[in-house]
Tab-separated table of C-alpha atoms in Angstrom:
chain	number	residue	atom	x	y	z
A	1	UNK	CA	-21.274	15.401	-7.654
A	2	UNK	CA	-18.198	13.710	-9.492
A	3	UNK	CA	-18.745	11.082	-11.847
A	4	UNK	CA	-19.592	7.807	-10.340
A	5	UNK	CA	-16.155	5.436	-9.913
A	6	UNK	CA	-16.373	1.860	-9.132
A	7	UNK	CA	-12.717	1.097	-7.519
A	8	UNK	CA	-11.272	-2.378	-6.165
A	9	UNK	CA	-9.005	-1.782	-3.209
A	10	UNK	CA	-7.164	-4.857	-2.260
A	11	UNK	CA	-6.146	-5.309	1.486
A	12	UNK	CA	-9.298	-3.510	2.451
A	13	UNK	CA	-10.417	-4.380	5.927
A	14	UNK	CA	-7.197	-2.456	8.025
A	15	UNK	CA	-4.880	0.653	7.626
A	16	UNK	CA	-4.672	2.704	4.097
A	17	UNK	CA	-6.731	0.258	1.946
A	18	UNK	CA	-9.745	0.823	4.614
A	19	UNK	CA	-8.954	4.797	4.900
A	20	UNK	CA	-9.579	4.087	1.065
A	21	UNK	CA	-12.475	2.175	0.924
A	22	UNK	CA	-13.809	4.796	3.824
A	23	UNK	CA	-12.661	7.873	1.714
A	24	UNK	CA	-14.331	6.718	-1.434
A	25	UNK	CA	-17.339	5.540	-0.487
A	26	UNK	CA	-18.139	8.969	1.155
A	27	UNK	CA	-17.395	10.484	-1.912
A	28	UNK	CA	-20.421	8.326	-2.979
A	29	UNK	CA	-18.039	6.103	-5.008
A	30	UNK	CA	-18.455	1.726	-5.576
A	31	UNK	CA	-16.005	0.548	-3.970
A	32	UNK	CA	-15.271	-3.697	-3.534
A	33	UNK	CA	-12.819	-4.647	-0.843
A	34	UNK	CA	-10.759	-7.788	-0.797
A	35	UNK	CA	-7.849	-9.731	1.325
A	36	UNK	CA	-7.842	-12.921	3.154
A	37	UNK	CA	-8.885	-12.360	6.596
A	38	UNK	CA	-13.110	-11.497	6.182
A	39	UNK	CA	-14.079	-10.556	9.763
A	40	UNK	CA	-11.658	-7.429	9.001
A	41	UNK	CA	-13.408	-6.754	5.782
A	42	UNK	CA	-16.759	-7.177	7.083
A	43	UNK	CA	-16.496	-4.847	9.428
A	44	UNK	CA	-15.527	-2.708	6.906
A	45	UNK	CA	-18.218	-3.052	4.596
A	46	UNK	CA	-20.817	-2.881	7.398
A	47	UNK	CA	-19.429	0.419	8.053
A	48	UNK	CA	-19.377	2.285	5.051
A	49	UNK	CA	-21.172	0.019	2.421
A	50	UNK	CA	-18.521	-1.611	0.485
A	51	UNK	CA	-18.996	-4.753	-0.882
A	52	UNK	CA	-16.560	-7.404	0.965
A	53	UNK	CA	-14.868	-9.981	-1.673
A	54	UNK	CA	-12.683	-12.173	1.040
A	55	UNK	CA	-9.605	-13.540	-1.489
A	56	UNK	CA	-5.947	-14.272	-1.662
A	57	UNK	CA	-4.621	-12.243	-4.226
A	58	UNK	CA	-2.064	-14.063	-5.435
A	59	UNK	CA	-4.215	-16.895	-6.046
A	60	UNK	CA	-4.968	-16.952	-9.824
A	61	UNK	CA	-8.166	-18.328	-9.843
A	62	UNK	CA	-9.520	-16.743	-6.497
A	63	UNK	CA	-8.576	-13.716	-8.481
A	64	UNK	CA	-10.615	-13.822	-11.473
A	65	UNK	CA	-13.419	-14.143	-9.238
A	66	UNK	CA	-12.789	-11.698	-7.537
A	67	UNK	CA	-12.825	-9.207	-10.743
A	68	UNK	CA	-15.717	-10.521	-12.302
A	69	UNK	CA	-17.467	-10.377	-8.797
A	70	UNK	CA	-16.694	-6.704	-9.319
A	71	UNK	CA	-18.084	-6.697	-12.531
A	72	UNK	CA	-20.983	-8.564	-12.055
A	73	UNK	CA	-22.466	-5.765	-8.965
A	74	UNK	CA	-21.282	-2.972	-10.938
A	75	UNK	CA	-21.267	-3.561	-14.724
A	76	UNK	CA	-17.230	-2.216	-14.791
A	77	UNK	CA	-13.743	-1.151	-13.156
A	78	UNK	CA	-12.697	2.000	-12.928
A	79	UNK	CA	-10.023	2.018	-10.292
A	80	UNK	CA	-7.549	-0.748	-8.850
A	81	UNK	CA	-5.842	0.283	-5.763
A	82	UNK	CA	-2.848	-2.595	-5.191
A	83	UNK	CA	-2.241	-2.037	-1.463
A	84	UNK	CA	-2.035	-5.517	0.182
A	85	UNK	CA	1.331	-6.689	1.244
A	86	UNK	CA	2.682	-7.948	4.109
A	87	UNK	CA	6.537	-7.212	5.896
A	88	UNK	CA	9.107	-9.352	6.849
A	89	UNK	CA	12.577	-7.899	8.057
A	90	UNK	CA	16.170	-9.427	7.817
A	91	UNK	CA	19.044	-8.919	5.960
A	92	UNK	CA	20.053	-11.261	2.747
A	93	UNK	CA	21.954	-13.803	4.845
A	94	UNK	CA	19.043	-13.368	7.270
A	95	UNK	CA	16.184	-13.984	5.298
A	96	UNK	CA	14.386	-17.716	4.347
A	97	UNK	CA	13.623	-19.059	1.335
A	98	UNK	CA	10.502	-19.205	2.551
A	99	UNK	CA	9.899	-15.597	3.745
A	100	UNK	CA	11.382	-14.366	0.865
A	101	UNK	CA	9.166	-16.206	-1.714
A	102	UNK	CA	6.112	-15.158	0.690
A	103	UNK	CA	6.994	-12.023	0.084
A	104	UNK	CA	7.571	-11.652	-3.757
A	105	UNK	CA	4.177	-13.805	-3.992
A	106	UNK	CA	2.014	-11.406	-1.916
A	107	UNK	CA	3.654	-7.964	-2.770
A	108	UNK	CA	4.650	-8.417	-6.353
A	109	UNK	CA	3.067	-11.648	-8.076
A	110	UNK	CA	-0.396	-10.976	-5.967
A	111	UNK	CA	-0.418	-7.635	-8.045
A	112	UNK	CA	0.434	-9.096	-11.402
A	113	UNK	CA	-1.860	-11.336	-11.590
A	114	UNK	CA	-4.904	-9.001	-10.830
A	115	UNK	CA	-3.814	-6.364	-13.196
A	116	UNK	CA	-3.865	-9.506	-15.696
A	117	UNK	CA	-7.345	-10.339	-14.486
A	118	UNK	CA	-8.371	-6.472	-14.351
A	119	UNK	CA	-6.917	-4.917	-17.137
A	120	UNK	CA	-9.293	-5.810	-20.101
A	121	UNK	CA	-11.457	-3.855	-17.937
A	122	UNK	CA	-9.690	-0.597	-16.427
A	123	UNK	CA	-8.772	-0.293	-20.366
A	124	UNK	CA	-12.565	-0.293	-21.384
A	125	UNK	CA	-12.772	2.087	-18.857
A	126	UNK	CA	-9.532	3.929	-19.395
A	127	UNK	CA	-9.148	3.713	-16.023
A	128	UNK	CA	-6.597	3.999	-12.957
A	129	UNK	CA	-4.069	2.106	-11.308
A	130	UNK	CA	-2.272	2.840	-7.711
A	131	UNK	CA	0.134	1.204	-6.009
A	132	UNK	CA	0.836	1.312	-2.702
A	133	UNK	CA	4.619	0.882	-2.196
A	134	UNK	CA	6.617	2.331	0.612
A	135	UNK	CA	9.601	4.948	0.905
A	136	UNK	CA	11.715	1.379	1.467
A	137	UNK	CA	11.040	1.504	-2.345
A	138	UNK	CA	13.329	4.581	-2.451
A	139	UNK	CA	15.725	4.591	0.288
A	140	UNK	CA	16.673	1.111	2.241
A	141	UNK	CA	17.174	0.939	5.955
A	142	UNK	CA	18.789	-2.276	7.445
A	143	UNK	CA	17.592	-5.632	7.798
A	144	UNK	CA	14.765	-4.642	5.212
A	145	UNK	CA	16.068	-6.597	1.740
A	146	UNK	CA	12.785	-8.711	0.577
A	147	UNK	CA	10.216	-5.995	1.580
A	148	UNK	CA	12.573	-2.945	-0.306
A	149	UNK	CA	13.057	-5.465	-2.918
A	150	UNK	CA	9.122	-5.948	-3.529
A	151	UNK	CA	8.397	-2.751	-3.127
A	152	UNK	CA	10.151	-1.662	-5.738
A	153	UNK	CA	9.418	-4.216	-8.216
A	154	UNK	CA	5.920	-3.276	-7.373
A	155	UNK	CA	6.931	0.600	-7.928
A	156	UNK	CA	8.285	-0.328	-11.171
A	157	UNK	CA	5.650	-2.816	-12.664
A	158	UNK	CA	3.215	0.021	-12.003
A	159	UNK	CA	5.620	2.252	-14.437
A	160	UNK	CA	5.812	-0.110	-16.969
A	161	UNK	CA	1.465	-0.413	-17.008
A	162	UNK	CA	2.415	3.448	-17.533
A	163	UNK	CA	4.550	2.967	-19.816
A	164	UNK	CA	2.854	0.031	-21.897
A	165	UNK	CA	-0.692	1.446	-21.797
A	166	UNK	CA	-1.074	5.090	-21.032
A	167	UNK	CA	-1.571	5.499	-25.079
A	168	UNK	CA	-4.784	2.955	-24.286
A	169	UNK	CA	-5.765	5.584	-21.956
A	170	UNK	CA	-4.637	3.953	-18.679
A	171	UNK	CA	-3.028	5.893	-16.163
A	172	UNK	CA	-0.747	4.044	-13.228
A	173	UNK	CA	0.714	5.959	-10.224
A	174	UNK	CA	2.299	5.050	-7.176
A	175	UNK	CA	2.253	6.185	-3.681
A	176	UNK	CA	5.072	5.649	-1.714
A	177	UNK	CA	3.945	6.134	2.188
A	178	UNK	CA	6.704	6.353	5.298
A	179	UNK	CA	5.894	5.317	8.814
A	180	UNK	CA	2.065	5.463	8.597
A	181	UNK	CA	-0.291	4.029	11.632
A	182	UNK	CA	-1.492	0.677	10.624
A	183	UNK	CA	-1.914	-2.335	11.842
A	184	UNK	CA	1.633	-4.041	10.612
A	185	UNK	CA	3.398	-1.007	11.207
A	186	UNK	CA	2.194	-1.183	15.373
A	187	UNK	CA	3.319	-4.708	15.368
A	188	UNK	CA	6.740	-3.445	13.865
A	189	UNK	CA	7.095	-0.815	16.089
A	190	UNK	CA	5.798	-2.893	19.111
A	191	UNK	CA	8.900	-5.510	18.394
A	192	UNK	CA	11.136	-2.403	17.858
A	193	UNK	CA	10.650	-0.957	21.264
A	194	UNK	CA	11.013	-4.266	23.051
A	195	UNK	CA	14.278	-4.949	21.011
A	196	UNK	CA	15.455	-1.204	21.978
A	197	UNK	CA	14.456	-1.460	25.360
A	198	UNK	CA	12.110	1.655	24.821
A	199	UNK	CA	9.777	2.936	27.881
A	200	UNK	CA	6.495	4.172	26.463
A	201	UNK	CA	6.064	0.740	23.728
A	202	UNK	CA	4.922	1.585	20.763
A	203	UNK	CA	4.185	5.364	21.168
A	204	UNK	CA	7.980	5.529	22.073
A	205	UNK	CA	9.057	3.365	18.738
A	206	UNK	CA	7.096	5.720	16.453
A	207	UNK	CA	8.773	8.691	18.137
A	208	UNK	CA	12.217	7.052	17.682
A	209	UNK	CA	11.288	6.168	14.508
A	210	UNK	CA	10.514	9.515	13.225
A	211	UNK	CA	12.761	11.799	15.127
A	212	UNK	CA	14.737	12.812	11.223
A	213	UNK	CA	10.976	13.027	9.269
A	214	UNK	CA	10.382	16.941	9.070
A	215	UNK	CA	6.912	16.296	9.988
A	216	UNK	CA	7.632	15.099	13.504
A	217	UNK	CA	5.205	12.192	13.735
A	218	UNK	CA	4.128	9.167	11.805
A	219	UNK	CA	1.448	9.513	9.410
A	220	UNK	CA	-2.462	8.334	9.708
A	221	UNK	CA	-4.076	6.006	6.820
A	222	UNK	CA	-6.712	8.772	5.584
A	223	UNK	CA	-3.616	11.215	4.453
A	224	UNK	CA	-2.678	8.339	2.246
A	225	UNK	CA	-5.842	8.022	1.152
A	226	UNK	CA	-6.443	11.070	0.216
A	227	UNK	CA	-3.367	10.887	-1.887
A	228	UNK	CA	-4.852	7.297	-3.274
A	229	UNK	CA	-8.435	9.025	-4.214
A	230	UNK	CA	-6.403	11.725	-6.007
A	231	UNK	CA	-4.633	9.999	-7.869
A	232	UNK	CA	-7.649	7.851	-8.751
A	233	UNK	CA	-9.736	10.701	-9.573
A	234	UNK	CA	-10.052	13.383	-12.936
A	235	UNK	CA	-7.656	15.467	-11.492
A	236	UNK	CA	-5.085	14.076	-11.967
A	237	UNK	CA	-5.626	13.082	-15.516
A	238	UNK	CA	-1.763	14.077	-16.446
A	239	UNK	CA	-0.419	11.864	-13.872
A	240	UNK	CA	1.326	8.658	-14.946
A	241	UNK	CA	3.906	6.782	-13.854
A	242	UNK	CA	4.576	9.190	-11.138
A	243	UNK	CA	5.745	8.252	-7.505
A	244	UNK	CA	4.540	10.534	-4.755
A	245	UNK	CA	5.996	10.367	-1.340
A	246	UNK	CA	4.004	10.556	1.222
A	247	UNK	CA	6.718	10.459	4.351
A	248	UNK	CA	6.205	13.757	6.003
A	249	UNK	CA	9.457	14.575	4.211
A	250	UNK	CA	11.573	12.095	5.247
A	251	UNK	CA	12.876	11.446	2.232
A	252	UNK	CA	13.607	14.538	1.616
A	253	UNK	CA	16.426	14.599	4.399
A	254	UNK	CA	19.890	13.808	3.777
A	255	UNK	CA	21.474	10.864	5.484
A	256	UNK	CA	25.023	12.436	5.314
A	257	UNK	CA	24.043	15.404	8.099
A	258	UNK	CA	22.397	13.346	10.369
A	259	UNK	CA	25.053	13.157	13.121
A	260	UNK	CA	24.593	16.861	13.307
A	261	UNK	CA	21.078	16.665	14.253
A	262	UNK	CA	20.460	17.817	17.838
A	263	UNK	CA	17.342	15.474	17.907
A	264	UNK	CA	19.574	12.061	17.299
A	265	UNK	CA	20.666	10.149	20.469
A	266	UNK	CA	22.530	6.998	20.393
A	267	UNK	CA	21.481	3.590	21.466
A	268	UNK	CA	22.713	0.353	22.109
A	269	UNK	CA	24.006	-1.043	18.512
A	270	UNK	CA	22.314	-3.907	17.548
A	271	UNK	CA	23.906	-7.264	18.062
């Protein structure tokens, strides 16, 4: 059996940051989950034995609790997997004051301040950091400017812990998922196909939505996960400051030749 890793995933109790928790704990792994809403995170940790640390993680006090909770049960930190966030759509003249400081606080400053809190302790363990930003990191769709914009702050403050400390022996790596089956991606896709007038709800929306990814279909949490626990894990000790796309390929495609895809039909344009 691999070495022993005690890992903090925040936004443990739904979609990639449970797959996590799940994944790593089978692998026989400490794992401590965290976010704000604990019946979520509860029913997590009854399920696979993680220990549930309810906490708003931009919240600078709640978070130094929250790491020495971790450090209290397990005597160190290995792994930090930054995956809560939350979404909010609209263009620049679109979007609120308040939605747009929401956002920054829970996708970008909620991670700075627990690496702060965390990092004396992933460096005594030369440990690992992933982020879990999004392909809107990458490539920007419309009506999308805070969540692309925290995204890739968050993409980038990962590089610079790369950057900064990978002589100290820390190693930070992002993942950058597409459409992936989670709980805020169904409500987005459940809006979409109301707005679009689709028949079939949110099945329909995820088809729509993924008609150009190669793969054909949106992706599950546990294939991001997998990608997490990698990254996380010995093997991939030469890995830092890397992005890896996990879109089934849909970054890969070219916007420029999309009219010439059989697959595209045309809707209503938006109002």
């Amino acid at each position: 059996m691999a070495e022993q890793r005690v890992v903090l995933v925040t936004g443990g109790g739904t979609g990639i940051g449970a797959a996590t928790a799940r994944l790593l704990r089978a692998a026989g792994h400490q794992v401590v989950i965290s976010g704000r809403r604990p019946e979520p995170l509860r029913r997590v940790a009854e399920e696979t034995g993680a220990l549930a640390h309810p906490s708003d993680a931009a919240d600078p006090e709640a978070v130094r609790e929250l790491v020495d909770t971790t450090v209290r049960a397990y005597g160190r930190l290995d792994g930090l997997v930054l995956n809560a966030g939350i979404g909010r759509g609209g263009a620049v003249g679109d979007t609120t004051l308040e939605d747009w400081e929401a956002l920054i606080r829970t996708n970008l400053t909620g991670p700075f301040v627990l690496l702060r809190a965390a990092l004396p302790h992933l460096l005594a363990a030369r440990g690992a950091v992933v982020g879990v930003a999004s392909v809107g990191a990458l490539r920007n769709s419309p009506g999308n400017a805070a969540y692309a914009t925290s995204k890739a702050a968050l993409l980038h403050l990962c590089r610079s812990l790369a950057v900064d400390y990978g002589p100290q022996g820390l190693r930070a790596n992002v993942v950058c998922p597409g459409w992936v089956r989670t709980e805020m991606a169904d409500q987005r896709m459940a809006r979409f196909a109301a707005e679009a007038g689709l028949q079939g709800g949110t099945e329909a929306a995820y088809e729509e939505a993924n008609r150009l990814t190669p793969a054909g279909r949106p992706g599950e949490p546990r294939e991001v996960a997998e990608a997490i626990n990698w990254l996380l894990s010995p093997a991939a000790s030469y890995a830092n400051g890397a992005v890896l796309t996990i879109d089934g390929g849909v970054t890969a495609v070219g916007v420029g030749g999309a009219a010439f895809d059989h697959r595209i039909e045309a809707r209503t344009p938006r109002q």
